[in-house]
Amino acid sequence: MTDLAVAVGGTRLRGPVLAASGTFGYGTEVPLLERRALGGMVSKGIFLRPREGTPPPRIAETPSGMLNAIGLQGPGVDALIRDYAPSWAEWDFPVFVNINGESASEYGELAARLDGVPGVAGFEINISCPNVEQGGLYFGNDPRAASAVTEAVRKRTSLPVWVKLTPMVSDIAVIARAVEAAGADALCAINTFVGMSVDLNAYKPRLSFRTGGLSGPAIRPLAVHLAHQAARAVRIPVIGIGGIMRAEDALEFLVAGCAAVQVGTATFANPRAIAEVHDGIAAFLEAKGFTSLAELPRYLPRD
Amino acid sequence: MTDLAVAVGGTRLRGPVLAASGTFGYGTEVPLLERRALGGMVSKGIFLRPREGTPPPRIAETPSGMLNAIGLQGPGVDALIRDYAPSWAEWDFPVFVNINGESASEYGELAARLDGVPGVAGFEINISCPNVEQGGLYFGNDPRAASAVTEAVRKRTSLPVWVKLTPMVSDIAVIARAVEAAGADALCAINTFVGMSVDLNAYKPRLSFRTGGLSGPAIRPLAVHLAHQAARAVRIPVIGIGGIMRAEDALEFLVAGCAAVQVGTATFANPRAIAEVHDGIAAFLEAKGFTSLAELPRYLPRD
Amino acid sequence: MFLVDAPITAKREVARDMFVITMRAPEIAASVRAGQFVNLGWSSGPLLRRPFSIYRVDGDQIEIVLKAVGEGTSKLVAMSPGDVLSCVGPLGHGFGLEAGPRSIVLVSGGLGVAPMPLAAREAAKLGMRVTWVHGARSSEDLCTESEGDEVIWATDDGSQGFKGTAVAAAPDADLVLACGPNRMLAAVAGRWPDGLVAVETYMGCGTGVCLGCAVPLKRGGYDRACKEGPVYRAADIDWAALPSHLSYAVMA
Amino acid sequence: MFLVDAPITAKREVARDMFVITMRAPEIAASVRAGQFVNLGWSSGPLLRRPFSIYRVDGDQIEIVLKAVGEGTSKLVAMSPGDVLSCVGPLGHGFGLEAGPRSIVLVSGGLGVAPMPLAAREAAKLGMRVTWVHGARSSEDLCTESEGDEVIWATDDGSQGFKGTAVAAAPDADLVLACGPNRMLAAVAGRWPDGLVAVETYMGCGTGVCLGCAVPLKRGGYDRACKEGPVYRAADIDWAALPSHLSYAVMA
Ligand SMILES: Cc1cc2nc3c(=O)[nH]c(=O)nc-3n(C[C@H](O)[C@H](O)[C@H](O)COP(=O)(O)OP(=O)(O)OC[C@H]3O[C@@H](n4cnc5c(N)ncnc54)[C@H](O)[C@@H]3O)c2cc1C
Ligand SMILES: Cc1cc2nc3c(=O)[nH]c(=O)nc-3n(C[C@H](O)[C@H](O)[C@H](O)COP(=O)(O)OP(=O)(O)OC[C@H]3O[C@@H](n4cnc5c(N)ncnc54)[C@H](O)[C@@H]3O)c2cc1C
Ligand SMILES: Cc1cc2nc3c(=O)[nH]c(=O)nc-3n(C[C@H](O)[C@H](O)[C@H](O)COP(=O)(O)O)c2cc1C
Ligand SMILES: Cc1cc2nc3c(=O)[nH]c(=O)nc-3n(C[C@H](O)[C@H](O)[C@H](O)COP(=O)(O)O)c2cc1C
Ligand code: FES
Ligand code: FES
């Protein structure tokens, strides 16, 4: 069997395919899941306090993509620790918590509350959510704010800290270097792009939040480019995210310099997507005569 | 007949649908063109001097989109004036020249050379081409550089000056305001997004230029959002561009606050796209009981 | 929940532009309850699956009823026996009928007919007297495949049966179930606060993980049409906040 | 140039996994010259059209020959008579045969067979003696539909005709035409600098406006495979700079 294990910023994953935040809930009610193929999961974005989220409609489909504006609906950290972490502690793959806040100190506070909770393997700092009024994206496109948040979390936990980057920047390398310097163990690239779809009967945006985050295959070439730019800018591992539907798509990110990938929207269309991507990567490596993922040639010019 | 005429930054267009730069050549060899439906055209990006462009492959298809890295191949301004402008002078629709340079003064020089040449109706300043080593995008994501280029052109011509914005910015409103202040008559939003596609046989990018500009329906929701943001930020008209395949797509941009639209990639798939979009807009307005495009409700909250 | 490749076995037109598609999906046919739905995808289909109530069950076959209201449904109604649909289901909580009520009224408008045949059968099995009131714009739009002890038609133009809405035409009963345009369901909530209504929302995953199918609740907050729903006690929904422009509404 | 909705009228397999699709396109059938191509699109097809040489013409019908090498060609070979293709053409400059040469050799590898039947007929009409040398991996991959006064087969494994490449098997003549993997055409350029070769590139528009189909020239710079090309004098092309990984090459 081809060896697909990878080490990402300290954490050893049995495979390079993770479930992306917000597309997997808290992992407790995912249908038809084939655990063996799951390298790990990132839970739905959480805040300190419960959040209602945005009014419907929250979703609109676009060519090869979808817009979402969920608004980080969630039960808050206490409920997460009470209702979900216990089951995570039982599982044979690591669960990373996607943490969100309206200030650097809120992020730090969240990390402190979750640090040491059985079942919590690490953090994915979300400084790239386009669907919240405060925080979110704001932290993501300002290098100073981004590193402030990263430091705040770094100070409060010894667990692995991943930082999820937004594509809505003129130069992702600047942010990538800033959060690396601030102590991130890995980068996740990327979150959704801000988009809008217009309802021609109502003469207004389809989504009640007006805009939403674009995900799905439509954004893949943009995501591969940004993940590649990030990978070239830093020494820590980069986890590629965006529009991965099939193994070939994941392999584009891996060849472009990513250590692992996350799969999101694809699982809506195909509940078996993660297993198919995982198995397809193994089959590709085998066909090319590689015995492990580490042997996959990477395209990562340093300039 | 529904009246589709619009005035865009001084220029009166018989219809709101223009041909986008680089997807229409110089307009001289466009097949199956239905002139009546064409509000105007923007010629392929030109530099002062001839340019070879990038080596092949220059194109790669992606989900609902395509990457291109043509590298602004072109004959230079002298050949343009000699070989193409004369025919433009004969036509019953305005031709705007997409101008490019490696410095603000080069842009100004180009405008001066073309100002007053019969057949040249105005300029579209391209500060957003992702496929050139110098200039291009660089001018597009720095407000100071963007307004410097705009001023340089403004100083050298009395013809309408449009500025074509790049989506690769953290806040398009900042650039939009800067070029408005520098004297632009209209904004064109947007140019292509930078993307990458990886060849899994060669373990390197499909395009010889490594990256390319993503166009087509995949980017439409992003383009609608950016055009809308630009329209909210300025008082001058905004021309919406990005992924328009059908009349409904164009109407999304118009409702989102655009005065007109440009159609590019769609014409590759469907040589009749521009006529179909034009006629479809007329049919939509008629069905809704509007007698002119001006009556179309716009969604343009000023905040 | 199952993921099945379901071959289409039959297609019939039951009203103007309204089609019933039959497909073989044994596991789903064996386990579905009235009011539950399936999420359908197919190669060269749109990115997201499309949710459809299960209309009827016959042996190892399930049926859905639909109209072409957009890209996906247009492609679906153009399909023919032999074509294969990827089918996830049964999904959501149905009407959850239990013994007790002696009489039940099913109120449906337009495509809201979808979950009613299963509901009628379950109710009959539980010994309830079933009255089905079905409304549409005009007689051509009326799907007249009927179940139950009594059937009442209603048309906006009076071209068949009662002239007016199904809600207006409906008698009272111990239990009321309703499906149709969200606007119609709001009216149902006014007359029968305890009625059970099947609502429609956009859906991302259909399986409870994306929170895309938010249904606004009177008590505040949202829950998921694909998980806690799509069936709700009529009075529990904040109708003003529920989008009413979805396709049932468009078409009914 | 025409834009035609061309109904598929027939499909046949001419070698392992290699199919000929016949479609009705009167205007194109009437005006096409050997070496020209059509750009095909279809509903639920990929965003960009796909270019294909015209293989044969019969009355108001045109034919293309292809293999499934990716998304678009896979869908094309799966189509059946009655399906309709949107067809733009004829496109590009063909071989432009004129009276003069007394003998001509057509050298084709794999799918490079595509433009040769038309070329053979035009050449014969112009009184040339036509020799067609066609090569493939093995006999199963060899499309044996042949034209011309003399036909020579070549297979890499020697399972049919000459063992080796078509280029090696070919005699000399006053005029040489070649089509096949770009790598093979480079070899042609070495032996017959004045030979006329039909090259393959990616295409955006197919009509000369996008500059996506750049062909690198010896004299420097690029021109357009879809407009000045796809036929070139072999020695004029900068073979080192022309991508050789395209599908003809992949498949031949
Ligand atoms: C639980 C549930 C059960 C349903 N049962 C049926 C049924 O039995 N028969 C039936 O005909 N329809 C049913 N629908 C509605 C059906 O899912 C939509 O009409 C369908 O998804 C439209 O897809 P489209 O591609 O044709 O439309 P699109 O082109 O996507 O959009 C056309 C219009 O359809 C509506 N729409 C689009 N996507 C959705 C979606 N995911 N959910 C709801 N509305 C949408 C919108 O109003 C949009 O304006 C049900 C919906 C839900 C949530
Ligand atoms: C002038 C011309 C004439 C051609 N004539 C024929 C013919 O007669 N028969 C035939 O089988 N093929 C022909 N081709 C090649 C054919 O166009 C491609 O094989 C086809 O476009 C592949 O599409 P796809 O979606 O199946 O492949 P994709 O899924 O798009 O990609 C699969 C592989 O096909 C190649 N490819 C993809 N798109 C193109 C493109 N637009 N142009 C060239 N290569 C591409 C790439 O190498 C890619 O790796 C011709 C190409 C040109 C330019
Ligand atoms: C419905 C939905 C909800 C999401 N919620 C979150 C979230 O809570 N936190 C986060 O960091 N990213 C969130 N994302 C972004 C995804 O994790 C991922 O970055 C993005 O969807 C691109 O990947 P994909 O194209 O594979 O879906 C969400 C995406 C979707 C579609
Ligand atoms: C092949 C190609 C060449 C292009 N060349 C130019 C150019 O020279 N100058 C420019 O400003 N934009 C150029 N563009 C961008 C288009 O004008 C347009 O902004 C972009 O393609 C988005 O619109 P679309 O999705 O309708 O194609 C080019 C686009 C394509 C696909
Ligand atoms: S559709 Fe995803 S949670 Fe209901
Ligand atoms: S394919 Fe567009 S110029 Fe040749």
mmCIF file with all atom_site columns, N, CA, C and O in Angstrom, chain B residues 164-198:
data_model
loop_
_atom_site.group_PDB
_atom_site.id
_atom_site.type_symbol
_atom_site.label_atom_id
_atom_site.label_alt_id
_atom_site.label_comp_id
_atom_site.label_asym_id
_atom_site.label_entity_id
_atom_site.label_seq_id
_atom_site.pdbx_PDB_ins_code
_atom_site.Cartn_x
_atom_site.Cartn_y
_atom_site.Cartn_z
_atom_site.occupancy
_atom_site.B_iso_or_equiv
_atom_site.pdbx_formal_charge
_atom_site.auth_seq_id
_atom_site.auth_comp_id
_atom_site.auth_asym_id
_atom_site.auth_atom_id
_atom_site.pdbx_PDB_model_num
ATOM 1   N N  . LYS B 1 164 ? -9.489  50.279 -16.440 1.00 0.00 ? 164 LYS B N  1
ATOM 2   C CA . LYS B 1 164 ? -9.885  48.893 -16.187 1.00 0.00 ? 164 LYS B CA 1
ATOM 3   C C  . LYS B 1 164 ? -9.199  48.368 -14.933 1.00 0.00 ? 164 LYS B C  1
ATOM 4   O O  . LYS B 1 164 ? -7.974  48.305 -14.854 1.00 0.00 ? 164 LYS B O  1
ATOM 5   N N  . LEU B 1 165 ? -10.023 47.997 -13.949 1.00 0.00 ? 165 LEU B N  1
ATOM 6   C CA . LEU B 1 165 ? -9.515  47.627 -12.628 1.00 0.00 ? 165 LEU B CA 1
ATOM 7   C C  . LEU B 1 165 ? -9.203  46.142 -12.529 1.00 0.00 ? 165 LEU B C  1
ATOM 8   O O  . LEU B 1 165 ? -9.808  45.315 -13.209 1.00 0.00 ? 165 LEU B O  1
ATOM 9   N N  . THR B 1 166 ? -8.265  45.828 -11.646 1.00 0.00 ? 166 THR B N  1
ATOM 10  C CA . THR B 1 166 ? -7.960  44.437 -11.347 1.00 0.00 ? 166 THR B CA 1
ATOM 11  C C  . THR B 1 166 ? -8.754  43.974 -10.126 1.00 0.00 ? 166 THR B C  1
ATOM 12  O O  . THR B 1 166 ? -9.022  44.775 -9.218  1.00 0.00 ? 166 THR B O  1
ATOM 13  N N  . PRO B 1 167 ? -9.152  42.706 -10.109 1.00 0.00 ? 167 PRO B N  1
ATOM 14  C CA . PRO B 1 167 ? -9.818  42.174 -8.925  1.00 0.00 ? 167 PRO B CA 1
ATOM 15  C C  . PRO B 1 167 ? -8.844  41.800 -7.814  1.00 0.00 ? 167 PRO B C  1
ATOM 16  O O  . PRO B 1 167 ? -9.265  41.525 -6.687  1.00 0.00 ? 167 PRO B O  1
ATOM 17  N N  . MET B 1 168 ? -7.540  41.812 -8.120  1.00 0.00 ? 168 MET B N  1
ATOM 18  C CA . MET B 1 168 ? -6.545  41.309 -7.171  1.00 0.00 ? 168 MET B CA 1
ATOM 19  C C  . MET B 1 168 ? -6.172  42.373 -6.140  1.00 0.00 ? 168 MET B C  1
ATOM 20  O O  . MET B 1 168 ? -5.007  42.737 -6.007  1.00 0.00 ? 168 MET B O  1
ATOM 21  N N  . VAL B 1 169 ? -7.167  42.908 -5.442  1.00 0.00 ? 169 VAL B N  1
ATOM 22  C CA . VAL B 1 169 ? -6.939  43.945 -4.439  1.00 0.00 ? 169 VAL B CA 1
ATOM 23  C C  . VAL B 1 169 ? -7.763  43.627 -3.196  1.00 0.00 ? 169 VAL B C  1
ATOM 24  O O  . VAL B 1 169 ? -8.782  42.946 -3.284  1.00 0.00 ? 169 VAL B O  1
ATOM 25  N N  . SER B 1 170 ? -7.324  44.136 -2.041  1.00 0.00 ? 170 SER B N  1
ATOM 26  C CA . SER B 1 170 ? -8.122  43.867 -0.833  1.00 0.00 ? 170 SER B CA 1
ATOM 27  C C  . SER B 1 170 ? -9.333  44.790 -0.768  1.00 0.00 ? 170 SER B C  1
ATOM 28  O O  . SER B 1 170 ? -10.334 44.450 -0.166  1.00 0.00 ? 170 SER B O  1
ATOM 29  N N  . ASP B 1 171 ? -9.260  45.984 -1.376  1.00 0.00 ? 171 ASP B N  1
ATOM 30  C CA . ASP B 1 171 ? -10.425 46.873 -1.377  1.00 0.00 ? 171 ASP B CA 1
ATOM 31  C C  . ASP B 1 171 ? -10.493 47.657 -2.682  1.00 0.00 ? 171 ASP B C  1
ATOM 32  O O  . ASP B 1 171 ? -9.791  48.647 -2.858  1.00 0.00 ? 171 ASP B O  1
ATOM 33  N N  . ILE B 1 172 ? -11.353 47.229 -3.580  1.00 0.00 ? 172 ILE B N  1
ATOM 34  C CA . ILE B 1 172 ? -11.419 47.838 -4.917  1.00 0.00 ? 172 ILE B CA 1
ATOM 35  C C  . ILE B 1 172 ? -11.920 49.280 -4.842  1.00 0.00 ? 172 ILE B C  1
ATOM 36  O O  . ILE B 1 172 ? -11.603 50.103 -5.704  1.00 0.00 ? 172 ILE B O  1
ATOM 37  N N  . ALA B 1 173 ? -12.661 49.614 -3.763  1.00 0.00 ? 173 ALA B N  1
ATOM 38  C CA . ALA B 1 173 ? -13.211 50.969 -3.640  1.00 0.00 ? 173 ALA B CA 1
ATOM 39  C C  . ALA B 1 173 ? -12.094 52.000 -3.555  1.00 0.00 ? 173 ALA B C  1
ATOM 40  O O  . ALA B 1 173 ? -12.204 53.106 -4.096  1.00 0.00 ? 173 ALA B O  1
ATOM 41  N N  . VAL B 1 174 ? -11.008 51.635 -2.899  1.00 0.00 ? 174 VAL B N  1
ATOM 42  C CA . VAL B 1 174 ? -9.882  52.566 -2.741  1.00 0.00 ? 174 VAL B CA 1
ATOM 43  C C  . VAL B 1 174 ? -9.293  52.931 -4.102  1.00 0.00 ? 174 VAL B C  1
ATOM 44  O O  . VAL B 1 174 ? -9.102  54.110 -4.427  1.00 0.00 ? 174 VAL B O  1
ATOM 45  N N  . ILE B 1 175 ? -9.052  51.918 -4.922  1.00 0.00 ? 175 ILE B N  1
ATOM 46  C CA . ILE B 1 175 ? -8.505  52.170 -6.261  1.00 0.00 ? 175 ILE B CA 1
ATOM 47  C C  . ILE B 1 175 ? -9.518  52.939 -7.097  1.00 0.00 ? 175 ILE B C  1
ATOM 48  O O  . ILE B 1 175 ? -9.178  53.883 -7.810  1.00 0.00 ? 175 ILE B O  1
ATOM 49  N N  . ALA B 1 176 ? -10.790 52.545 -6.982  1.00 0.00 ? 176 ALA B N  1
ATOM 50  C CA . ALA B 1 176 ? -11.834 53.193 -7.785  1.00 0.00 ? 176 ALA B CA 1
ATOM 51  C C  . ALA B 1 176 ? -11.871 54.692 -7.500  1.00 0.00 ? 176 ALA B C  1
ATOM 52  O O  . ALA B 1 176 ? -11.873 55.514 -8.418  1.00 0.00 ? 176 ALA B O  1
ATOM 53  N N  . ARG B 1 177 ? -11.858 55.043 -6.210  1.00 0.00 ? 177 ARG B N  1
ATOM 54  C CA . ARG B 1 177 ? -11.901 56.466 -5.861  1.00 0.00 ? 177 ARG B CA 1
ATOM 55  C C  . ARG B 1 177 ? -10.654 57.183 -6.350  1.00 0.00 ? 177 ARG B C  1
ATOM 56  O O  . ARG B 1 177 ? -10.707 58.304 -6.838  1.00 0.00 ? 177 ARG B O  1
ATOM 57  N N  . ALA B 1 178 ? -9.515  56.522 -6.240  1.00 0.00 ? 178 ALA B N  1
ATOM 58  C CA . ALA B 1 178 ? -8.256  57.147 -6.647  1.00 0.00 ? 178 ALA B CA 1
ATOM 59  C C  . ALA B 1 178 ? -8.275  57.505 -8.129  1.00 0.00 ? 178 ALA B C  1
ATOM 60  O O  . ALA B 1 178 ? -7.921  58.627 -8.507  1.00 0.00 ? 178 ALA B O  1
ATOM 61  N N  . VAL B 1 179 ? -8.713  56.586 -8.973  1.00 0.00 ? 179 VAL B N  1
ATOM 62  C CA . VAL B 1 179 ? -8.679  56.883 -10.409 1.00 0.00 ? 179 VAL B CA 1
ATOM 63  C C  . VAL B 1 179 ? -9.806  57.844 -10.790 1.00 0.00 ? 179 VAL B C  1
ATOM 64  O O  . VAL B 1 179 ? -9.663  58.643 -11.721 1.00 0.00 ? 179 VAL B O  1
ATOM 65  N N  . GLU B 1 180 ? -10.917 57.802 -10.052 1.00 0.00 ? 180 GLU B N  1
ATOM 66  C CA . GLU B 1 180 ? -11.963 58.800 -10.303 1.00 0.00 ? 180 GLU B CA 1
ATOM 67  C C  . GLU B 1 180 ? -11.408 60.190 -10.039 1.00 0.00 ? 180 GLU B C  1
ATOM 68  O O  . GLU B 1 180 ? -11.535 61.097 -10.871 1.00 0.00 ? 180 GLU B O  1
ATOM 69  N N  . ALA B 1 181 ? -10.719 60.325 -8.911  1.00 0.00 ? 181 ALA B N  1
ATOM 70  C CA . ALA B 1 181 ? -10.135 61.619 -8.555  1.00 0.00 ? 181 ALA B CA 1
ATOM 71  C C  . ALA B 1 181 ? -9.091  62.045 -9.577  1.00 0.00 ? 181 ALA B C  1
ATOM 72  O O  . ALA B 1 181 ? -8.884  63.237 -9.812  1.00 0.00 ? 181 ALA B O  1
ATOM 73  N N  . ALA B 1 182 ? -8.442  61.076 -10.214 1.00 0.00 ? 182 ALA B N  1
ATOM 74  C CA . ALA B 1 182 ? -7.382  61.389 -11.181 1.00 0.00 ? 182 ALA B CA 1
ATOM 75  C C  . ALA B 1 182 ? -7.949  61.737 -12.553 1.00 0.00 ? 182 ALA B C  1
ATOM 76  O O  . ALA B 1 182 ? -7.197  62.001 -13.489 1.00 0.00 ? 182 ALA B O  1
ATOM 77  N N  . GLY B 1 183 ? -9.287  61.693 -12.680 1.00 0.00 ? 183 GLY B N  1
ATOM 78  C CA . GLY B 1 183 ? -9.877  62.193 -13.925 1.00 0.00 ? 183 GLY B CA 1
ATOM 79  C C  . GLY B 1 183 ? -10.457 61.152 -14.863 1.00 0.00 ? 183 GLY B C  1
ATOM 80  O O  . GLY B 1 183 ? -10.762 61.450 -16.017 1.00 0.00 ? 183 GLY B O  1
ATOM 81  N N  . ALA B 1 184 ? -10.630 59.916 -14.383 1.00 0.00 ? 184 ALA B N  1
ATOM 82  C CA . ALA B 1 184 ? -11.233 58.885 -15.245 1.00 0.00 ? 184 ALA B CA 1
ATOM 83  C C  . ALA B 1 184 ? -12.699 59.235 -15.532 1.00 0.00 ? 184 ALA B C  1
ATOM 84  O O  . ALA B 1 184 ? -13.384 59.779 -14.674 1.00 0.00 ? 184 ALA B O  1
ATOM 85  N N  . ASP B 1 185 ? -13.151 58.924 -16.755 1.00 0.00 ? 185 ASP B N  1
ATOM 86  C CA . ASP B 1 185 ? -14.546 59.156 -17.125 1.00 0.00 ? 185 ASP B CA 1
ATOM 87  C C  . ASP B 1 185 ? -15.425 57.964 -16.802 1.00 0.00 ? 185 ASP B C  1
ATOM 88  O O  . ASP B 1 185 ? -16.646 58.085 -16.695 1.00 0.00 ? 185 ASP B O  1
ATOM 89  N N  . ALA B 1 186 ? -14.831 56.782 -16.707 1.00 0.00 ? 186 ALA B N  1
ATOM 90  C CA . ALA B 1 186 ? -15.580 55.575 -16.367 1.00 0.00 ? 186 ALA B CA 1
ATOM 91  C C  . ALA B 1 186 ? -14.605 54.513 -15.867 1.00 0.00 ? 186 ALA B C  1
ATOM 92  O O  . ALA B 1 186 ? -13.393 54.599 -16.094 1.00 0.00 ? 186 ALA B O  1
ATOM 93  N N  . LEU B 1 187 ? -15.163 53.515 -15.165 1.00 0.00 ? 187 LEU B N  1
ATOM 94  C CA . LEU B 1 187 ? -14.358 52.397 -14.685 1.00 0.00 ? 187 LEU B CA 1
ATOM 95  C C  . LEU B 1 187 ? -14.839 51.118 -15.355 1.00 0.00 ? 187 LEU B C  1
ATOM 96  O O  . LEU B 1 187 ? -16.029 50.960 -15.617 1.00 0.00 ? 187 LEU B O  1
ATOM 97  N N  . CYS B 1 188 ? -13.914 50.218 -15.647 1.00 0.00 ? 188 CYS B N  1
ATOM 98  C CA . CYS B 1 188 ? -14.269 48.906 -16.157 1.00 0.00 ? 188 CYS B CA 1
ATOM 99  C C  . CYS B 1 188 ? -13.867 47.875 -15.121 1.00 0.00 ? 188 CYS B C  1
ATOM 100 O O  . CYS B 1 188 ? -12.695 47.779 -14.740 1.00 0.00 ? 188 CYS B O  1
ATOM 101 N N  . ALA B 1 189 ? -14.851 47.115 -14.636 1.00 0.00 ? 189 ALA B N  1
ATOM 102 C CA . ALA B 1 189 ? -14.569 46.134 -13.586 1.00 0.00 ? 189 ALA B CA 1
ATOM 103 C C  . ALA B 1 189 ? -15.196 44.805 -13.991 1.00 0.00 ? 189 ALA B C  1
ATOM 104 O O  . ALA B 1 189 ? -16.417 44.749 -14.153 1.00 0.00 ? 189 ALA B O  1
ATOM 105 N N  . ILE B 1 190 ? -14.405 43.770 -14.200 1.00 0.00 ? 190 ILE B N  1
ATOM 106 C CA . ILE B 1 190 ? -13.009 43.701 -13.840 1.00 0.00 ? 190 ILE B CA 1
ATOM 107 C C  . ILE B 1 190 ? -12.199 42.953 -14.906 1.00 0.00 ? 190 ILE B C  1
ATOM 108 O O  . ILE B 1 190 ? -12.770 42.374 -15.809 1.00 0.00 ? 190 ILE B O  1
ATOM 109 N N  . ASN B 1 191 ? -10.894 42.971 -14.724 1.00 0.00 ? 191 ASN B N  1
ATOM 110 C CA . ASN B 1 191 ? -10.009 42.148 -15.534 1.00 0.00 ? 191 ASN B CA 1
ATOM 111 C C  . ASN B 1 191 ? -9.962  40.747 -14.918 1.00 0.00 ? 191 ASN B C  1
ATOM 112 O O  . ASN B 1 191 ? -10.668 40.473 -13.951 1.00 0.00 ? 191 ASN B O  1
ATOM 113 N N  . THR B 1 192 ? -9.124  39.895 -15.456 1.00 0.00 ? 192 THR B N  1
ATOM 114 C CA . THR B 1 192 ? -9.089  38.505 -14.990 1.00 0.00 ? 192 THR B CA 1
ATOM 115 C C  . THR B 1 192 ? -8.423  38.363 -13.618 1.00 0.00 ? 192 THR B C  1
ATOM 116 O O  . THR B 1 192 ? -7.636  39.207 -13.202 1.00 0.00 ? 192 THR B O  1
ATOM 117 N N  . PHE B 1 193 ? -8.742  37.258 -12.950 1.00 0.00 ? 193 PHE B N  1
ATOM 118 C CA . PHE B 1 193 ? -8.108  36.866 -11.686 1.00 0.00 ? 193 PHE B CA 1
ATOM 119 C C  . PHE B 1 193 ? -6.890  35.999 -11.998 1.00 0.00 ? 193 PHE B C  1
ATOM 120 O O  . PHE B 1 193 ? -6.937  35.181 -12.919 1.00 0.00 ? 193 PHE B O  1
ATOM 121 N N  . VAL B 1 194 ? -5.832  36.130 -11.190 1.00 0.00 ? 194 VAL B N  1
ATOM 122 C CA . VAL B 1 194 ? -4.658  35.289 -11.409 1.00 0.00 ? 194 VAL B CA 1
ATOM 123 C C  . VAL B 1 194 ? -4.941  33.863 -10.924 1.00 0.00 ? 194 VAL B C  1
ATOM 124 O O  . VAL B 1 194 ? -5.431  33.659 -9.810  1.00 0.00 ? 194 VAL B O  1
ATOM 125 N N  . GLY B 1 195 ? -4.676  32.900 -11.778 1.00 0.00 ? 195 GLY B N  1
ATOM 126 C CA . GLY B 1 195 ? -4.893  31.508 -11.419 1.00 0.00 ? 195 GLY B CA 1
ATOM 127 C C  . GLY B 1 195 ? -3.801  30.610 -11.962 1.00 0.00 ? 195 GLY B C  1
ATOM 128 O O  . GLY B 1 195 ? -2.972  31.037 -12.786 1.00 0.00 ? 195 GLY B O  1
ATOM 129 N N  . MET B 1 196 ? -3.783  29.380 -11.481 1.00 0.00 ? 196 MET B N  1
ATOM 130 C CA . MET B 1 196 ? -2.791  28.408 -11.926 1.00 0.00 ? 196 MET B CA 1
ATOM 131 C C  . MET B 1 196 ? -3.452  27.047 -12.096 1.00 0.00 ? 196 MET B C  1
ATOM 132 O O  . MET B 1 196 ? -4.347  26.673 -11.333 1.00 0.00 ? 196 MET B O  1
ATOM 133 N N  . SER B 1 197 ? -3.025  26.341 -13.120 1.00 0.00 ? 197 SER B N  1
ATOM 134 C CA . SER B 1 197 ? -3.482  24.974 -13.346 1.00 0.00 ? 197 SER B CA 1
ATOM 135 C C  . SER B 1 197 ? -2.239  24.109 -13.528 1.00 0.00 ? 197 SER B C  1
ATOM 136 O O  . SER B 1 197 ? -1.293  24.515 -14.202 1.00 0.00 ? 197 SER B O  1
ATOM 137 N N  . VAL B 1 198 ? -2.222  22.925 -12.903 1.00 0.00 ? 198 VAL B N  1
ATOM 138 C CA . VAL B 1 198 ? -1.018  22.113 -12.861 1.00 0.00 ? 198 VAL B CA 1
ATOM 139 C C  . VAL B 1 198 ? -1.145  20.894 -13.767 1.00 0.00 ? 198 VAL B C  1
ATOM 140 O O  . VAL B 1 198 ? -2.166  20.201 -13.755 1.00 0.00 ? 198 VAL B O  1
#
